[in-house]
Amino acid sequence: MDAEKARDRLFQDIATFVEGNSLNLLPECDGIRIYDAPLLGVASAGDGLFEQFLAPEVIGPHHRLPGQWLTGARSVLSYFLPFSLPVRASNRGTGAPSEEWLYGRIGGEALNNAVRARLVEMVTELGGRAVAPALDPRYQVVDRKSNWSERHAGYAAGLGSFGLGRSFITARGSAGRMGSVITDLELPPTSRQVGPYGYCPQLTGGTCGECIPRCPVRAIEAEGKALGKCQSYLDFVRKKFAPRYGCGKCQTAVPCEAAIPSGGLGEGGSG
Ligand code: SF4
Ligand code: SF4
């Protein structure tokens, strides 16, 4: 099978896997769907961006290169799983996260892990090898910093750009979850349409900022996000609703909830 056909087959099979998966339903919330159809992209494992991510002002030297996860890595498959309308709409109020969001975040991550594992399996069926960093024993989070960033892999694969609240904005918005798999299959990369901040009008032209007042703890300001404040709030939510947690107020009832905001097509920033 040629590389383009292999890539298209992986994309199609993952969409079918998500569509028909029982994990994509929330029995605790009237059986609503967690995710709509995924967006998928591919970056070359040799893309110079992965080296750039090691700079302290981008991610840092703790971040691993694709080839450090998988010897002979050639491609990085990245995907975005957009939350469904019922999950997103439930969280558009202020204050505590909605029940659907809390359940969707945890149930959704179970499906996300199943997608990662299925992609590894599918690559094997195509005669390749693959590693899902988030499922790998070498995956680490130290001082809240992980050694593989799903959002940065998504940027490299052309899925979108970063937003003010450190969210990742795709053609289907920012409310969703991401994942990736590194493989030694040579798959044609998908093109990047924007610079690293191109879909966020606040970061390109100072003209949105609607996520700022959405944050219950004022962690987001016009210049960026105070990560510590956000994390402390998520810790508080986790204590209150364990084992569920989450917030997502900055990803709901905002122009980038489920689409690229209007005015958000510029080339922004450099890192
Ligand atoms: S709400 Fe506006 S400022 Fe905030 S991340 Fe989305 S597009 Fe950017
Ligand atoms: S997830 Fe919640 S606490 Fe964190 S920045 Fe967004 S709105 Fe604020």
Short mmCIF file of C-alpha atoms and ligand atoms in Angstrom, two decimals, residues 162-167 169 174 199-203 207-212 220 250 254-257 261, ligand 1:
data_model
loop_
_atom_site.label_atom_id
_atom_site.label_comp_id
_atom_site.label_asym_id
_atom_site.label_seq_id
_atom_site.Cartn_x
_atom_site.Cartn_y
_atom_site.Cartn_z
CA PHE A 162 -2.10 27.74 20.32
CA GLY A 163 -4.59 30.07 22.00
CA LEU A 164 -4.31 32.64 24.77
CA GLY A 165 -5.24 30.27 27.58
CA ARG A 166 -2.66 27.73 26.34
CA SER A 167 -5.48 25.84 24.68
CA ILE A 169 -7.37 25.76 18.56
CA SER A 174 -10.42 24.00 21.28
CA TYR A 199 -5.92 31.00 15.05
CA CYS A 200 -6.16 33.17 18.19
CA PRO A 201 -7.13 36.78 17.31
CA GLN A 202 -5.98 37.95 20.73
CA LEU A 203 -2.45 36.71 20.16
CA THR A 207 -8.99 41.49 19.46
CA CYS A 208 -10.67 38.70 21.42
CA GLY A 209 -9.79 37.90 25.02
CA GLU A 210 -13.17 36.28 25.66
CA CYS A 211 -11.58 33.47 27.64
CA ILE A 212 -10.25 36.01 30.20
CA ILE A 220 -5.86 34.20 32.11
CA CYS A 250 -11.93 28.90 28.91
CA VAL A 254 -15.87 31.44 23.66
CA PRO A 255 -15.35 32.04 19.91
CA CYS A 256 -12.83 29.18 19.71
CA GLU A 257 -15.10 26.63 21.42
CA PRO A 261 -12.66 32.33 15.56
S1 SF4 B 1 -11.31 32.91 23.55
FE1 SF4 B 1 -10.35 34.27 22.07
S2 SF4 B 1 -8.48 34.95 23.11
FE2 SF4 B 1 -9.18 33.15 24.19
S3 SF4 B 1 -8.04 31.47 23.22
FE3 SF4 B 1 -10.04 31.61 22.21
S4 SF4 B 1 -9.65 32.89 20.43
FE4 SF4 B 1 -7.92 33.20 21.81
#
